[in-house]
Each structure stands twice: as structure tokens, then as C-alpha cells.
Coordinates of C-alpha atoms in Angstrom, one line a residue:
Chain A
M1 CA 4.9 16.2 55.7
S2 CA 5.8 20.5 55.8
I3 CA 3.4 22.0 52.6
K4 CA 6.5 22.3 51.1
K5 CA 7.1 19.3 50.4
I6 CA 3.0 18.1 49.9
T7 CA 3.4 21.5 47.0
A8 CA 6.4 19.9 45.0
F9 CA 5.0 16.5 45.0
R10 CA 1.9 17.3 43.9
Y11 CA 3.8 19.7 41.3
F12 CA 5.9 16.4 40.5
L13 CA 2.3 14.1 39.5
V14 CA 1.0 17.8 37.5
V15 CA 3.8 17.2 35.5
T16 CA 3.6 13.9 35.0
L17 CA 0.3 13.3 33.7
F18 CA 1.0 16.6 31.3
V19 CA 4.3 14.4 29.6
S20 CA 2.1 10.9 29.5
V21 CA 0.0 13.0 27.5
L22 CA 2.0 15.1 25.4
L23 CA 3.0 10.7 24.7
I24 CA 0.0 8.7 24.6
G25 CA -2.5 11.3 24.4
N26 CA -1.6 13.6 21.6
N27 CA -2.2 10.2 19.7
F28 CA -5.8 11.0 20.3
I29 CA -6.3 15.0 20.2
A30 CA -4.3 14.6 17.0
P31 CA -5.9 11.3 15.0
T32 CA -4.7 10.4 11.7
T33 CA -4.7 7.4 9.5
T34 CA -4.7 3.6 10.4
W35 CA -1.7 2.0 11.4
A36 CA -2.6 -2.1 10.5
I37 CA 0.4 -3.3 8.5
F38 CA -0.2 -6.2 7.0
L39 CA 1.2 -8.8 3.8
E40 CA 0.9 -8.8 -0.1
G41 CA 2.2 -11.0 -2.4
G42 CA 1.9 -12.1 -5.2
R43 CA 2.7 -11.6 -9.3
S44 CA 2.3 -8.4 -10.5
Q45 CA 0.0 -8.6 -13.0
E46 CA -0.6 -5.3 -14.1
A47 CA 0.6 -2.1 -13.7
S48 CA -0.7 1.5 -13.7
F49 CA 0.2 5.6 -13.9
C50 CA -0.9 7.5 -11.1
S51 CA -0.2 10.6 -12.9
C52 CA -1.2 13.4 -10.1
S53 CA 0.0 10.8 -7.1
I54 CA 2.7 10.0 -8.6
C55 CA 2.5 6.4 -7.7
F56 CA 1.9 3.0 -9.1
K57 CA -1.0 0.7 -9.1
L58 CA -0.3 -2.8 -9.0
E59 CA -2.8 -5.7 -9.5
V60 CA -1.3 -8.1 -7.8
G61 CA -2.6 -12.2 -7.8
G62 CA -2.9 -14.0 -4.5
P63 CA -1.9 -15.9 -1.9
K64 CA -2.2 -11.3 -0.7
D65 CA -3.8 -10.3 -4.0
G66 CA -5.1 -6.8 -4.0
T67 CA -4.3 -3.6 -5.7
F68 CA -1.6 -1.7 -3.9
M69 CA -0.1 1.1 -4.7
Y70 CA 3.8 2.1 -5.3
C71 CA 4.3 5.6 -4.9
P72 CA 8.6 5.8 -4.9
W73 CA 8.0 8.5 -2.6
F74 CA 7.3 6.7 -0.2
T75 CA 7.6 3.2 -0.6
R76 CA 10.8 1.8 0.6
L77 CA 12.1 -1.1 -2.2
Y78 CA 14.6 -3.7 -2.4
A79 CA 15.9 -6.2 -4.6
H80 CA 15.3 -7.1 -7.4
Y81 CA 13.6 -3.9 -8.3
N82 CA 11.5 -5.3 -10.4
I83 CA 8.2 -4.3 -9.3
F84 CA 6.6 -4.4 -13.1
P85 CA 4.2 -8.3 -14.9
N86 CA 5.4 -10.7 -14.3
A87 CA 7.8 -10.9 -10.8
W88 CA 6.7 -11.7 -7.8
Q89 CA 6.5 -9.6 -4.6
L90 CA 6.5 -10.0 -1.3
G91 CA 5.5 -6.9 1.3
K92 CA 3.7 -4.8 3.3
A93 CA 1.4 -2.3 2.9
Y94 CA -0.2 0.0 5.0
T95 CA -3.9 2.7 4.3
Y96 CA -6.1 3.3 1.3
L97 CA -4.7 5.2 -0.9
P98 CA -6.8 6.8 -4.6
C99 CA -4.9 6.8 -7.6
L100 CA -5.3 10.1 -8.8
Q101 CA -5.0 10.9 -12.2
I102 CA -4.8 14.2 -14.4
S103 CA -8.8 15.0 -16.1
Y104 CA -7.8 18.5 -16.5
P105 CA -9.1 20.8 -15.0
Y106 CA -8.6 18.8 -12.0
C107 CA -7.2 15.6 -10.7
R108 CA -9.9 12.9 -10.2
T109 CA -9.3 10.0 -8.4
D110 CA -9.5 6.2 -10.4
G111 CA -9.2 3.3 -8.2
G112 CA -6.7 3.4 -5.5
G113 CA -4.9 0.2 -4.0
Y114 CA -3.1 -0.8 -0.4
L115 CA 0.0 1.9 -0.6
L116 CA 3.2 -0.9 0.2
T117 CA 5.7 0.2 3.5
I118 CA 8.1 -2.0 1.6
T119 CA 8.4 -4.3 -1.0
G120 CA 10.4 -6.9 -2.2
T121 CA 10.4 -8.9 -5.8
S122 CA 11.8 -11.3 -8.1
H123 CA 13.8 -10.7 -10.8
G124 CA 10.4 -11.0 -13.1
G125 CA 10.4 -11.2 -16.9
F126 CA 12.4 -14.0 -18.9
Chain B
M1 CA 5.9 29.0 40.4
T2 CA 2.9 32.2 40.8
P3 CA 0.5 32.5 43.2
A4 CA -2.3 31.0 41.0
I5 CA -1.1 27.8 40.3
K6 CA 0.6 28.0 44.3
K7 CA -3.2 27.9 45.2
V8 CA -4.2 25.3 43.0
L9 CA -1.8 23.2 43.9
E10 CA -2.8 23.0 47.2
S11 CA -6.4 23.2 47.0
K12 CA -8.2 20.2 48.4
Y13 CA -10.1 19.4 45.6
F14 CA -6.4 18.7 43.3
Y15 CA -6.3 15.1 44.1
S16 CA -10.4 15.1 42.4
L17 CA -8.7 17.1 39.5
V18 CA -5.5 14.8 38.8
I19 CA -8.2 11.6 39.0
F20 CA -10.8 13.3 36.1
A21 CA -7.6 14.2 34.4
F22 CA -6.1 10.5 33.8
L23 CA -8.6 9.4 33.3
F24 CA -10.2 11.3 30.5
F25 CA -6.5 11.2 29.1
A26 CA -6.5 7.3 29.5
V27 CA -10.0 7.0 28.2
S28 CA -9.6 9.7 25.2
F29 CA -6.1 6.9 25.0
L30 CA -8.4 3.8 24.1
V31 CA -10.9 5.3 22.6
N32 CA -7.9 6.5 19.8
V33 CA -6.5 2.9 19.9
V34 CA -10.0 1.5 19.6
A35 CA -10.9 3.6 16.9
S36 CA -7.6 3.7 14.7
V37 CA -6.7 -0.4 14.5
G38 CA -7.8 -1.3 11.4
T39 CA -7.5 -1.3 7.8
T40 CA -9.2 1.3 5.7
C41 CA -11.4 -0.9 4.0
H42 CA -14.5 1.3 2.6
T43 CA -14.6 0.2 -1.0
I44 CA -16.3 2.9 -2.9
T45 CA -13.7 6.0 -4.3
T46 CA -15.0 7.6 -6.8
P47 CA -17.8 8.9 -7.9
D48 CA -18.8 6.7 -10.5
A49 CA -18.7 4.0 -8.7
T50 CA -22.4 4.6 -6.6
P51 CA -25.0 3.6 -7.7
S52 CA -27.7 6.0 -9.0
T53 CA -30.3 5.0 -6.1
F54 CA -28.0 6.7 -3.4
G55 CA -25.7 9.5 -2.7
S56 CA -21.9 9.7 -3.5
P57 CA -19.6 9.4 0.0
L58 CA -17.5 12.2 -2.3
N59 CA -17.0 16.0 -1.1
F60 CA -17.7 17.6 -4.6
F61 CA -17.0 20.9 -2.6
S62 CA -13.3 20.8 -2.0
G63 CA -11.9 20.8 -5.2
A64 CA -10.4 17.4 -3.5
N65 CA -13.2 14.8 -3.9
E66 CA -12.0 13.4 -0.3
L67 CA -14.6 10.9 1.6
L68 CA -17.2 11.9 4.1
I69 CA -18.1 8.0 4.8
S70 CA -14.8 6.2 5.5
V71 CA -14.5 2.7 7.0
T72 CA -11.9 1.1 8.9
C73 CA -12.1 -2.6 9.6
D74 CA -10.3 -4.0 12.6
G75 CA -10.2 -8.1 11.0
S76 CA -13.6 -9.1 11.9
N77 CA -14.2 -8.3 14.9
A78 CA -15.0 -4.7 13.9
T79 CA -16.1 -1.7 11.3
H80 CA -15.7 1.3 12.6
I81 CA -17.5 4.0 10.8
E82 CA -16.2 7.6 10.4
V83 CA -18.4 10.1 8.7
G84 CA -18.1 14.1 8.0
S85 CA -14.4 15.9 7.5
G86 CA -14.6 18.2 9.9
A87 CA -15.0 21.0 8.7
P88 CA -17.4 23.0 10.5
T89 CA -19.7 23.6 7.4
Q90 CA -21.1 20.1 7.7
Y91 CA -23.7 18.9 9.4
I92 CA -24.3 15.0 9.8
Y93 CA -27.7 13.6 10.5
M94 CA -27.3 12.3 13.9
Y95 CA -29.1 8.5 12.5
G96 CA -28.2 6.2 9.4
Y97 CA -28.6 2.7 7.8
R98 CA -26.1 -0.1 7.4
K99 CA -27.6 -3.3 6.4
V100 CA -26.9 -6.1 8.4
N101 CA -28.4 -9.2 6.8
G102 CA -29.8 -8.1 4.2
K103 CA -32.1 -5.2 6.1
W104 CA -31.2 -1.9 6.7
T105 CA -30.8 -1.2 10.3
R106 CA -31.0 2.1 11.4
T107 CA -27.5 3.1 13.3
T108 CA -26.9 6.3 15.5
F109 CA -23.4 8.0 14.7
T110 CA -21.5 10.2 18.1
G111 CA -20.2 13.6 17.8
S112 CA -18.2 15.7 19.6
T113 CA -20.4 18.5 19.4
V114 CA -24.3 18.6 18.6
T115 CA -27.8 20.1 17.2
G116 CA -30.6 18.6 18.1
T117 CA -30.5 15.8 15.9
W118 CA -27.1 16.8 13.8
I119 CA -23.1 16.6 14.6
V120 CA -21.6 19.4 13.0
G121 CA -18.0 18.4 11.4
K122 CA -18.0 14.7 12.2
G123 CA -19.4 11.6 13.3
G124 CA -18.6 7.9 13.8
V125 CA -20.1 4.6 15.6
T126 CA -18.3 1.0 15.8
V127 CA -20.7 -1.5 14.8
E128 CA -20.0 -5.6 14.2
G129 CA -17.0 -6.5 11.8
V130 CA -17.9 -7.8 8.4
Q131 CA -16.4 -11.1 7.3
D132 CA -13.9 -13.2 5.2
G133 CA -16.0 -12.2 1.6
E134 CA -19.4 -10.2 2.7
T135 CA -19.7 -6.5 1.8
G136 CA -21.2 -4.2 4.3
Q137 CA -22.8 -1.0 3.7
I138 CA -23.6 2.3 5.5
L139 CA -26.0 5.2 4.9
A140 CA -25.6 9.0 6.5
Y141 CA -27.2 11.5 5.2
I142 CA -24.4 14.9 5.1
C143 CA -25.2 18.7 4.7
Q144 CA -22.8 21.6 3.7
N145 CA -23.2 25.0 4.0
I146 CA -21.5 26.1 1.0
Q147 CA -21.9 29.8 0.1
N148 CA -25.3 29.8 2.0
T149 CA -27.3 27.1 0.4
W150 CA -27.5 24.2 1.8
K151 CA -26.4 20.7 0.3
C152 CA -27.4 17.8 1.4
G153 CA -26.8 14.4 0.3
C154 CA -24.6 14.6 -3.1
S155 CA -24.6 13.0 -6.0
D156 CA -22.0 15.2 -8.0
N157 CA -21.2 19.4 -7.8
A158 CA -25.0 20.6 -8.5
C159 CA -26.6 18.6 -6.5
P160 CA -30.8 18.6 -7.8
T161 CA -31.9 15.6 -5.5
P162 CA -30.8 14.8 -2.1
K163 CA -29.8 11.4 -1.5
W164 CA -29.5 9.0 1.3
Q165 CA -25.4 8.5 0.9
L166 CA -23.5 4.9 0.4
Q167 CA -20.5 3.7 1.1
E168 CA -19.6 -0.6 1.2
Y169 CA -16.7 -2.1 2.6
R170 CA -15.1 -5.2 2.8
L171 CA -12.1 -6.7 4.6
P172 CA -9.6 -6.0 2.1
A173 CA -7.5 -8.6 0.9
G174 CA -4.3 -9.5 3.3
T175 CA -6.6 -9.2 6.2
V176 CA -7.6 -12.9 6.6
G177 CA -5.6 -15.8 6.1
T178 CA -2.3 -17.0 7.6
G179 CA 0.5 -15.9 5.6
A180 CA 1.8 -15.6 2.5
T181 CA 3.3 -19.1 2.2
P182 CA 2.3 -20.4 -1.1
N183 CA 0.5 -24.0 -0.9
G184 CA 1.0 -26.5 -2.5
D185 CA -2.9 -26.3 -4.4
G186 CA -4.0 -24.0 -7.6
E187 CA -2.4 -23.5 -11.1
L188 CA 0.6 -25.3 -12.0
D189 CA 2.9 -22.8 -11.5
V190 CA 6.4 -21.7 -10.8
H191 CA 6.9 -18.5 -8.7
Y192 CA 10.7 -17.8 -8.3
P193 CA 14.0 -19.8 -7.6
S194 CA 15.7 -20.1 -4.4
K195 CA 19.0 -18.7 -6.4
Y196 CA 18.9 -17.3 -10.2
L197 CA 23.1 -18.5 -11.4
G198 CA 24.5 -21.5 -10.0
L199 CA 26.4 -24.2 -11.8
P200 CA 26.0 -27.6 -13.9
G201 CA 25.3 -30.1 -10.2
E202 CA 24.1 -27.7 -8.4
T203 CA 20.1 -27.3 -6.9
V204 CA 17.8 -25.5 -7.1
T205 CA 14.8 -25.0 -4.6
L206 CA 11.5 -23.8 -7.1
I207 CA 9.2 -21.8 -5.8
G208 CA 5.2 -22.2 -6.7
S209 CA 2.2 -24.1 -6.5
G210 CA -0.4 -26.5 -8.0
F211 CA 3.3 -28.7 -7.7
E212 CA 2.2 -33.1 -7.3
T213 CA 3.6 -34.4 -3.8
G214 CA 4.2 -37.8 -6.9
S215 CA 7.6 -38.0 -8.8
V216 CA 5.6 -36.9 -11.7
S217 CA 6.8 -33.5 -11.9
S218 CA 9.6 -33.5 -15.1
I219 CA 11.6 -29.7 -15.6
L220 CA 11.4 -28.4 -19.0
W221 CA 14.6 -26.4 -19.7
N222 CA 13.9 -23.6 -22.7
G223 CA 11.7 -25.6 -23.6
E224 CA 13.0 -28.9 -23.6
I225 CA 12.6 -31.8 -20.1
Q226 CA 15.9 -32.2 -18.8
E227 CA 14.9 -33.9 -15.6
S228 CA 12.3 -36.6 -14.7
G229 CA 11.0 -37.9 -11.8
V230 CA 10.9 -34.7 -9.9
S231 CA 8.2 -34.6 -6.4
S232 CA 7.0 -31.9 -4.1
E233 CA 7.0 -32.7 -0.5
T234 CA 4.9 -30.5 -0.6
G235 CA 3.4 -28.7 -3.2
A236 CA 4.4 -25.3 -2.3
A237 CA 8.5 -26.8 -3.5
L238 CA 10.9 -28.0 -5.7
I239 CA 14.2 -29.8 -5.3
I240 CA 15.7 -30.0 -9.3
T241 CA 19.6 -29.7 -10.8
I242 CA 20.7 -28.0 -12.5
P243 CA 22.0 -29.9 -16.7
N244 CA 25.0 -29.7 -17.8
L245 CA 23.8 -27.1 -20.2
P246 CA 26.4 -24.2 -21.9
P247 CA 26.4 -21.4 -19.7
G248 CA 24.1 -18.4 -20.6
K249 CA 20.2 -17.9 -19.6
Y250 CA 17.5 -20.7 -19.4
E251 CA 13.4 -20.8 -18.7
V252 CA 13.0 -23.2 -16.5
K253 CA 8.8 -25.0 -16.3
V254 CA 7.7 -27.1 -14.5
K255 CA 5.6 -30.2 -16.5
E256 CA 3.3 -32.8 -15.0
G257 CA 1.8 -34.9 -17.4
N258 CA 0.0 -32.3 -20.9
V259 CA 0.2 -29.5 -18.9
V260 CA 3.3 -27.2 -18.2
S261 CA 3.3 -24.5 -16.3
K262 CA 2.3 -20.9 -17.5
Y263 CA 5.0 -19.0 -16.0
G264 CA 8.6 -20.0 -15.5
V265 CA 11.6 -18.4 -14.5
G266 CA 14.9 -17.3 -15.7
I267 CA 18.1 -19.1 -14.1
W268 CA 21.6 -18.6 -15.2
I269 CA 24.2 -20.9 -15.7
G270 CA 26.6 -19.8 -14.9
T271 CA 30.5 -20.6 -16.2
G272 CA 32.9 -21.4 -13.5
D273 CA 35.9 -19.6 -14.3
N274 CA 35.8 -17.6 -12.2
S275 CA 34.8 -14.2 -14.3
P276 CA 34.7 -11.3 -12.0
V277 CA 30.8 -10.6 -10.7
P278 CA 29.8 -7.5 -12.5
T279 CA 29.4 -4.2 -11.0
I280 CA 28.4 -1.3 -12.2
T281 CA 29.9 1.5 -10.9
S282 CA 27.4 4.6 -12.4
I283 CA 25.3 5.0 -14.8
T284 CA 25.6 8.1 -16.9
P285 CA 23.0 10.5 -16.9
E286 CA 22.2 10.9 -14.3
S287 CA 18.6 11.8 -14.8
G288 CA 17.2 11.8 -18.6
L289 CA 14.1 11.5 -20.3
Q290 CA 11.6 9.4 -20.8
G291 CA 12.9 7.2 -24.3
G292 CA 15.9 8.2 -23.7
T293 CA 19.8 6.7 -23.9
F294 CA 21.2 5.4 -20.1
T295 CA 24.3 4.1 -20.3
V296 CA 25.6 1.8 -17.5
H297 CA 29.3 1.6 -16.5
G298 CA 30.8 -0.6 -14.8
T299 CA 32.9 -4.0 -14.8
G300 CA 32.2 -8.5 -15.7
F301 CA 30.1 -7.1 -18.5
T302 CA 29.9 -10.4 -20.9
K303 CA 30.4 -9.0 -24.5
K304 CA 26.7 -10.1 -25.5
N305 CA 23.6 -11.1 -22.6
N306 CA 24.0 -8.6 -19.9
D307 CA 20.1 -8.4 -18.5
A308 CA 19.4 -5.5 -17.0
I309 CA 17.3 -6.0 -14.2
T310 CA 14.8 -2.3 -13.3
T311 CA 12.1 -1.3 -11.4
F312 CA 10.3 -1.0 -14.7
G313 CA 10.8 -4.4 -16.6
V314 CA 13.5 -5.8 -17.7
L315 CA 16.3 -6.2 -20.0
S316 CA 17.0 -9.0 -21.9
G317 CA 19.8 -9.4 -24.2
L318 CA 22.1 -6.9 -23.6
P319 CA 25.8 -6.4 -25.6
S320 CA 28.7 -4.6 -24.0
E321 CA 31.9 -4.8 -26.4
D322 CA 34.1 -3.8 -23.9
G323 CA 32.7 -5.0 -21.3
K324 CA 32.9 -2.3 -18.7
S325 CA 29.9 0.0 -20.8
I326 CA 26.3 -1.4 -21.6
T327 CA 23.8 1.7 -23.7
F328 CA 20.6 0.9 -23.7
T329 CA 17.5 3.1 -25.0
Y330 CA 14.9 2.8 -22.0
D331 CA 11.2 3.1 -22.6
P332 CA 9.1 0.1 -20.7
F333 CA 5.6 1.9 -20.4
D334 CA 3.2 2.0 -22.8
E335 CA 2.5 6.5 -22.6
K336 CA 4.7 9.0 -21.6
L337 CA 4.3 9.7 -17.8
V338 CA 3.4 13.5 -17.4
S339 CA 3.2 13.9 -13.6
Y340 CA 1.4 16.4 -12.1
N341 CA 0.6 18.2 -8.5
E342 CA -2.3 17.5 -6.7
N343 CA -4.7 21.4 -8.7
A344 CA -4.1 19.7 -11.6
E345 CA -0.4 21.8 -12.8
R346 CA 2.1 20.1 -14.0
S347 CA 4.6 19.4 -11.7
E348 CA 7.9 17.9 -13.0
Y349 CA 9.1 14.4 -10.7
A350 CA 12.3 12.4 -10.9
L351 CA 11.4 8.8 -11.0
P352 CA 13.7 6.9 -9.7
V353 CA 15.0 4.1 -12.0
N354 CA 16.8 1.4 -9.8
V355 CA 18.9 -0.9 -12.0
T356 CA 21.1 -3.6 -11.4
I357 CA 23.4 -6.3 -14.3
M358 CA 22.8 -10.1 -14.7
N359 CA 24.6 -13.0 -17.3
T360 CA 26.5 -15.7 -16.0
S361 CA 29.3 -14.3 -13.9
G362 CA 26.3 -13.6 -11.7
Q363 CA 24.3 -10.1 -10.4
S364 CA 25.8 -7.3 -9.6
N365 CA 25.0 -4.1 -7.2
M366 CA 22.3 -1.2 -7.6
K367 CA 22.6 2.0 -9.1
I368 CA 19.8 4.2 -9.3
F369 CA 19.1 6.8 -12.6
N370 CA 17.0 9.4 -12.1
L371 CA 13.2 9.8 -15.6
N372 CA 12.6 13.6 -15.4
I373 CA 8.4 13.1 -16.0

């Protein structure tokens, strides 16, 4: 093999390595947050507004209970579009998000919950 | 290609360089995957949630009160603890403690920049996971250089006495278990029906919990028993038949013995006369203030008893004189909503409200209006 071909092959290896790093290594170089998504599902029991994070903190009952954050700037809402008590919800949640409330002259954290990525609901209410 | 690059590519160390770089990024990637798989599971997120004997895991000096000790749980397999937010003015004592079987055990944090027994910026450690219902505790000691003064183990902005800073963690709800399908165990409850509208004689499946598997269930429509001896195969579903009642909306509950389900579901009995299904063409105004009046325009609205199902609750029994418009005032909240940005400055936000209309002819499409808060 000529020196030129060897150099070209090595050049190809470097480019391949560089692209691989961009594709998979970037996740390490700029670690962000957790990406595990899990199910939420149950009756919506309480909803309170987070004035600085512009989300609603929802207490959801079993079987997949917990405190979840419905944030209209992030959460995709599906039929029947009602997040308020006593509608049932089934959706997916993501990382923990604090509920930021106004407390002049600051925003303070007022608990928080798991950020809903998507959720669908029953009609709820009667 | 420049001579310098050519020289590197032709050097005898080239393959070692490539292999080293590849291994570095492969290991980096794996470390990242291990570190990032999981769900945030720390439970102390406010200053007042920390017992007075410990310092807080929050940063009181950044203005954002962000967490300095955060925890990620990969189910019950592993727990990744991260200490510090990465600022070069933060020094983390490389030894911490975590509670194992009721005893505090020393834990060593690692980080990319270490000076003596201190990690600069950010450190972490991966330990075994907690079991469902168990609370894990971790102690760390973080110092910050604030205007040339060291603030260590703080509980507030004044930071008078240094303390070990505590974070606690539990497996979050929803990460344990096999699925979201309700089962028949538990309190008698009706969750939702398989459909919200039907004609007499049609069947509807009620999804719920606590249904008896014997033929003991009775079905109440607006408080009156319309069907008895209904049985559930799974305890989580009941197949019922729509009774021969006048068209309208009914609250359906389940009764077993003397126990009536706490919640009911709304099921509509249709007219069966091929009336047009409601359709929303527009909502005016497109945006307005909380407590304002909004009009839904469309077709197929009944003269009375239309429901507007909205993001923030159901408005029931709405009339429509002309069959083409429904007007309501919208204020479903207990408080006046006002929005701010993270710097506590007033910041207007258009809160979307999804609306559908339901009546004896069916359920409409969805349209959105905005509440300016």
C-alpha cells in the first residue's frame, strides 16, 4: 500500500472518530439531565398554580400516583383535555421540576413534581 | 492537508492515538449512560424541608436557590448522587456520609478537579439503590467563595454555623410496579367509562376498582338503581347496559351492598334522531382575561344542557338559544392567576384553554382560547 493510501485511510479513521464523538460523545461532554420517562396515571386530586414557573402542580392519586407538573409551555395535552380534579389522567412524566412561586422580591420553591411530557384525561367532573 | 497534520497521520504513534481517543470517548459515553439513566428522586427541594440539625442542599447565594445535592435513582438498582453545581468557586469536601441500615457510612465523592481533599465545582458518587418505600440520606459539605468570604455548610443566606448538608431520596411514584392498569383491589371507585354517549340498550364498560367478582353490583343512574346483579371478571371493569331513560346527562355510580362508589362518571344518553354532532368553528375573543366572557361558535349545540369540557374543569348545563353559540364566563380558579419570570418580574403569559362541547348528540372537536395572565 502506498504512503498516500495509508494517509488517506488514516484521515478517514480520524473523520469517522470525530463524527462518532459528535454523535454519541456529545451526550457526555454536555451532560444535561436525566431522560428516564415513566408512567403517571390516576385521579387528579388537587391543582395549584406556580406563578413563576407557569405550571400547575397536580396531586394525582393511584395507581401511578405522585405530584406532577402540567406546564402548558411543555406538556402536550390530549383528549379530553381536563387536568382539574376529578378527571382521570394517564400520561408520561420526566425529570423533577420545582414549583416556583412569587414571594417578593424573589421566586421561592414551593415543592415541585415530575414534569409531564404528555397526558390525556377523562372528561372529569359531573 | 497541512504538513503538520500529514506528519501526525504518518507518525508511528498514530494508531495508539486513535485507539486511546476511541477508548476515552467510549468509556466517557458509558459513564454518561450509567450516570444519566434514571429518574430524579431527591425529596428536599425547599429551605424549610431540612431538619435544623443539618444544612440545606440549596444554594442560597446564586439567587436561584438551585440544588447543590441532587440524586438520580435508577430504579432500586443504583443511585447517583451529584454534589455542587459546577461553579469554580464551589469546593466540595471529598468525603460525605450516607445512611445505610440506620448507620452513617463514609462515602467518597469523585470529580474532575481535585485539590487536596476538596473537589472543585462538581463531584459525584454512584451507590446502591434504595428499595421502594425506603428513604435514603446523604450528607455533603460544600464551601463557596462569596465575595472573598468562605460560606460552608449553609442553612440560609447568613450561614452563621457550618453544618453537614442533607439531601434525602426515595424511589419516585410510578417507577415501581408493572403498569398503570388499575386492578380490582382497593376502594370501590368508578374511574371513567369506555364511552361517554350511547343509546338505550347499548353497553358501556366502566373502568374502576374494588368491583366484586360475584353478581352483586348495582348500577345507579342519577341515584336510581337501573341494573342489578352485574359482575366483574377482573374487579377493574364492569360491563353495564344503558337503561331506557330520557336523553340527557346522567351520573353513573356503582353500589355493592350498602357501599356506593364515592365518585361517579357522566354518561350521556343520546336522542338517536341523527341530530348533528356539535362542532366548534371558533371561540371569541381568542384571548381574554380571567373572569371574562367567551363565546363558542359552531353548530349542533342543543337549546340547553351543553357541557363545555375545558382544561381547567367542566362547565355544565350551558344553554344555546340559537344552536350556534354558547356563552360563558370563565373563572375556574380559586385565585387570580398572575405570572412572573424567574427573576420575580411581572411577565404576561397566554395560558391556553382547550375547549370541547358535549351534549346528547356527541362531543365536538377541540378549539383553544387564551387567558392572559
